[in-house]
Amino acid sequence: MKEGIKEILFSEEEISIRTKELAKIIDEDYKGKDLLLVGVLKGSVVFISELLKRLHNPCEIDFMAISTYGKESKSSGVVKILKDLDRSIEGKEVLIVEDIVDSGITLKYLMSYLSSKGASSVEIVTLLNKSARRAVNVNVKYIGFEAPDGFLVGYGLDYAEKYRNLPFIGILKEEIYS
């Protein structure tokens, strides 16, 4: 599978160090609050697992599945909720956990949707922020790394459901997806 990788951007060690730093900041910001982490499936699974292990304050987790890509390499721009939350979020501090923020379309929709469900606050933590591709303004409170404009895979990020299990984040060779 590594043969499809053009370049490794962030190593497993770099990701681990940055995740610990993010967890420390989140612990400080949410101390004594009723925090719910909402992982966006499937990409966030690896990151939310690592983040959760490093948080010291009590928190709950839930998951949503949202699609704008399908099996394409570019977003369709149409947001579909494939799996909603399993519980009420009324009065909770919600922290959306994402693998990557790209166009921002999905997260802008998701923030509005979760706010309408009665959350006290809705913020975002992402492992990767690809601000060069932002199509709508969305405030990302916690950012692991700024990412270049390339097709990124590994550590939960995929292309056509492959490459998620790589322990690092790399740029996929163009001939794989074009």
Short mmCIF file of C-alpha atoms in Angstrom, two decimals:
data_model
loop_
_atom_site.label_atom_id
_atom_site.label_comp_id
_atom_site.label_asym_id
_atom_site.label_seq_id
_atom_site.Cartn_x
_atom_site.Cartn_y
_atom_site.Cartn_z
CA MET A 1 0.00 0.00 0.00
CA LYS A 2 2.93 2.36 0.65
CA GLU A 3 3.75 2.24 -3.04
CA GLY A 4 0.74 4.52 -3.67
CA ILE A 5 2.20 7.23 -1.44
CA LYS A 6 4.04 10.13 -3.04
CA GLU A 7 5.27 11.68 0.21
CA ILE A 8 4.83 11.26 3.97
CA LEU A 9 3.69 14.57 5.49
CA PHE A 10 3.21 13.71 9.16
CA SER A 11 4.74 10.70 10.89
CA GLU A 12 3.04 8.59 13.53
CA GLU A 13 5.28 10.19 16.17
CA GLU A 14 4.48 13.75 15.05
CA ILE A 15 0.75 12.96 15.14
CA SER A 16 1.04 11.45 18.62
CA ILE A 17 2.87 14.48 20.01
CA ARG A 18 0.39 16.93 18.49
CA THR A 19 -2.61 14.91 19.70
CA LYS A 20 -1.25 15.06 23.28
CA GLU A 21 -0.88 18.83 22.95
CA LEU A 22 -4.45 19.21 21.68
CA ALA A 23 -5.82 17.02 24.48
CA LYS A 24 -4.11 19.18 27.10
CA ILE A 25 -5.67 22.35 25.67
CA ILE A 26 -9.11 20.72 25.38
CA ASP A 27 -8.89 19.47 28.98
CA GLU A 28 -8.16 23.03 30.15
CA ASP A 29 -10.95 24.58 28.06
CA TYR A 30 -13.62 22.06 29.09
CA LYS A 31 -12.71 21.48 32.74
CA GLY A 32 -15.90 20.98 34.77
CA LYS A 33 -18.10 21.02 31.66
CA ASP A 34 -20.38 18.33 30.20
CA LEU A 35 -18.34 17.48 27.08
CA LEU A 36 -19.53 15.27 24.25
CA LEU A 37 -17.09 14.32 21.49
CA VAL A 38 -18.86 13.70 18.19
CA GLY A 39 -16.73 11.71 15.79
CA VAL A 40 -17.50 12.07 12.11
CA LEU A 41 -17.33 8.59 10.59
CA LYS A 42 -15.36 6.98 9.18
CA GLY A 43 -12.30 9.18 8.93
CA SER A 44 -12.21 10.41 12.52
CA VAL A 45 -12.07 6.97 14.14
CA VAL A 46 -8.29 6.78 14.49
CA PHE A 47 -7.93 10.41 15.63
CA ILE A 48 -10.82 10.31 18.11
CA SER A 49 -9.39 7.11 19.62
CA GLU A 50 -6.00 8.72 20.15
CA LEU A 51 -7.52 11.96 21.44
CA LEU A 52 -9.83 10.15 23.85
CA LYS A 53 -6.93 8.20 25.41
CA ARG A 54 -5.20 11.49 26.19
CA LEU A 55 -8.13 13.42 27.69
CA HIS A 56 -8.27 13.41 31.49
CA ASN A 57 -11.64 15.10 32.07
CA PRO A 58 -14.82 13.02 31.91
CA CYS A 59 -16.45 13.08 28.50
CA GLU A 60 -18.87 11.11 26.38
CA ILE A 61 -18.58 10.09 22.74
CA ASP A 62 -21.03 9.57 19.94
CA PHE A 63 -20.72 9.27 16.18
CA MET A 64 -22.33 10.62 13.05
CA ALA A 65 -21.86 9.49 9.48
CA ILE A 66 -22.05 12.22 6.88
CA SER A 67 -21.26 12.06 3.21
CA THR A 68 -20.33 14.62 0.59
CA TYR A 69 -17.77 12.54 -1.30
CA GLY A 70 -18.95 8.97 -1.86
CA LYS A 71 -16.30 7.24 -3.97
CA GLU A 72 -15.24 10.44 -5.73
CA SER A 73 -12.06 12.43 -5.12
CA LYS A 74 -13.95 15.75 -4.99
CA SER A 75 -16.88 16.77 -2.80
CA SER A 76 -20.32 16.85 -4.41
CA GLY A 77 -21.26 19.73 -2.10
CA VAL A 78 -24.45 17.93 -1.05
CA VAL A 79 -24.43 16.95 2.64
CA LYS A 80 -26.22 13.73 3.60
CA ILE A 81 -26.60 12.42 7.16
CA LEU A 82 -26.15 8.65 6.96
CA LYS A 83 -26.10 8.06 10.76
CA ASP A 84 -27.36 10.51 13.35
CA LEU A 85 -26.49 10.76 17.05
CA ASP A 86 -27.75 8.10 19.44
CA ARG A 87 -28.60 10.54 22.25
CA SER A 88 -29.86 14.01 23.04
CA ILE A 89 -27.22 16.75 23.07
CA GLU A 90 -29.36 19.38 24.75
CA GLY A 91 -27.25 21.39 27.18
CA LYS A 92 -24.00 19.63 26.25
CA GLU A 93 -20.73 21.15 25.12
CA VAL A 94 -20.21 19.46 21.75
CA LEU A 95 -16.79 19.03 20.21
CA ILE A 96 -16.91 17.71 16.65
CA VAL A 97 -13.88 15.51 15.95
CA GLU A 98 -12.79 15.47 12.31
CA ASP A 99 -9.90 13.93 10.44
CA ILE A 100 -9.68 16.83 7.96
CA VAL A 101 -11.44 20.10 7.27
CA ASP A 102 -11.36 20.79 3.57
CA SER A 103 -14.07 22.89 1.88
CA GLY A 104 -15.88 23.44 5.20
CA ILE A 105 -19.27 22.72 3.62
CA THR A 106 -19.91 19.59 5.69
CA LEU A 107 -18.84 21.17 8.96
CA LYS A 108 -20.79 24.39 8.45
CA TYR A 109 -23.89 22.26 7.93
CA LEU A 110 -23.05 19.99 10.87
CA MET A 111 -22.42 22.89 13.28
CA SER A 112 -25.78 24.42 12.40
CA TYR A 113 -27.51 21.06 12.70
CA LEU A 114 -26.04 20.30 16.14
CA SER A 115 -26.73 23.82 17.40
CA SER A 116 -30.38 23.39 16.40
CA LYS A 117 -30.50 20.27 18.63
CA GLY A 118 -29.89 22.39 21.74
CA ALA A 119 -26.15 22.02 22.35
CA SER A 120 -24.68 24.66 24.70
CA SER A 121 -21.80 25.10 22.31
CA VAL A 122 -20.47 23.44 19.17
CA GLU A 123 -16.75 23.58 18.35
CA ILE A 124 -14.42 21.65 16.05
CA VAL A 125 -11.16 19.81 16.57
CA THR A 126 -9.46 18.50 13.45
CA LEU A 127 -6.26 16.65 12.87
CA LEU A 128 -5.76 18.39 9.52
CA ASN A 129 -6.85 21.79 8.27
CA LYS A 130 -6.71 22.33 4.53
CA SER A 131 -7.55 26.05 4.53
CA ALA A 132 -6.40 26.53 0.92
CA ARG A 133 -9.50 24.59 -0.20
CA ARG A 134 -12.02 26.38 2.06
CA ALA A 135 -15.22 27.20 0.19
CA VAL A 136 -17.21 28.48 3.19
CA ASN A 137 -16.16 30.20 6.38
CA VAL A 138 -16.05 27.78 9.31
CA ASN A 139 -14.31 28.38 12.64
CA VAL A 140 -12.04 25.49 13.57
CA LYS A 141 -11.06 25.97 17.21
CA TYR A 142 -8.43 23.23 17.54
CA ILE A 143 -6.11 22.33 14.66
CA GLY A 144 -3.53 19.57 14.62
CA PHE A 145 -1.68 20.53 11.45
CA GLU A 146 -2.11 22.81 8.46
CA ALA A 147 -2.18 20.57 5.41
CA PRO A 148 -1.16 21.32 1.83
CA ASP A 149 -3.51 20.95 -1.10
CA GLY A 150 -3.03 17.35 -2.13
CA PHE A 151 -4.99 14.12 -1.82
CA LEU A 152 -4.17 13.03 1.73
CA VAL A 153 -4.52 9.50 3.08
CA GLY A 154 -3.60 7.52 6.17
CA TYR A 155 -4.45 7.74 9.86
CA GLY A 156 -8.15 7.40 9.04
CA LEU A 157 -8.19 9.33 5.76
CA ASP A 158 -9.03 7.26 2.72
CA TYR A 159 -9.36 7.05 -0.99
CA ALA A 160 -12.24 4.74 -1.98
CA GLU A 161 -12.11 3.15 1.52
CA LYS A 162 -8.41 2.26 1.20
CA TYR A 163 -5.30 3.62 2.97
CA ARG A 164 -7.10 4.42 6.28
CA ASN A 165 -4.86 2.00 8.19
CA LEU A 166 -1.57 3.72 7.39
CA PRO A 167 0.03 4.92 10.66
CA PHE A 168 1.06 8.24 9.06
CA ILE A 169 -0.48 10.87 6.79
CA GLY A 170 0.80 11.00 3.24
CA ILE A 171 0.01 12.43 -0.16
CA LEU A 172 -1.50 9.91 -2.56
CA LYS A 173 0.12 9.62 -5.99
CA GLU A 174 -2.05 11.34 -8.59
CA GLU A 175 -2.18 8.33 -10.88
CA ILE A 176 -4.06 6.41 -8.16
CA TYR A 177 -7.09 8.72 -8.15
CA SER A 178 -7.09 10.45 -11.54
#
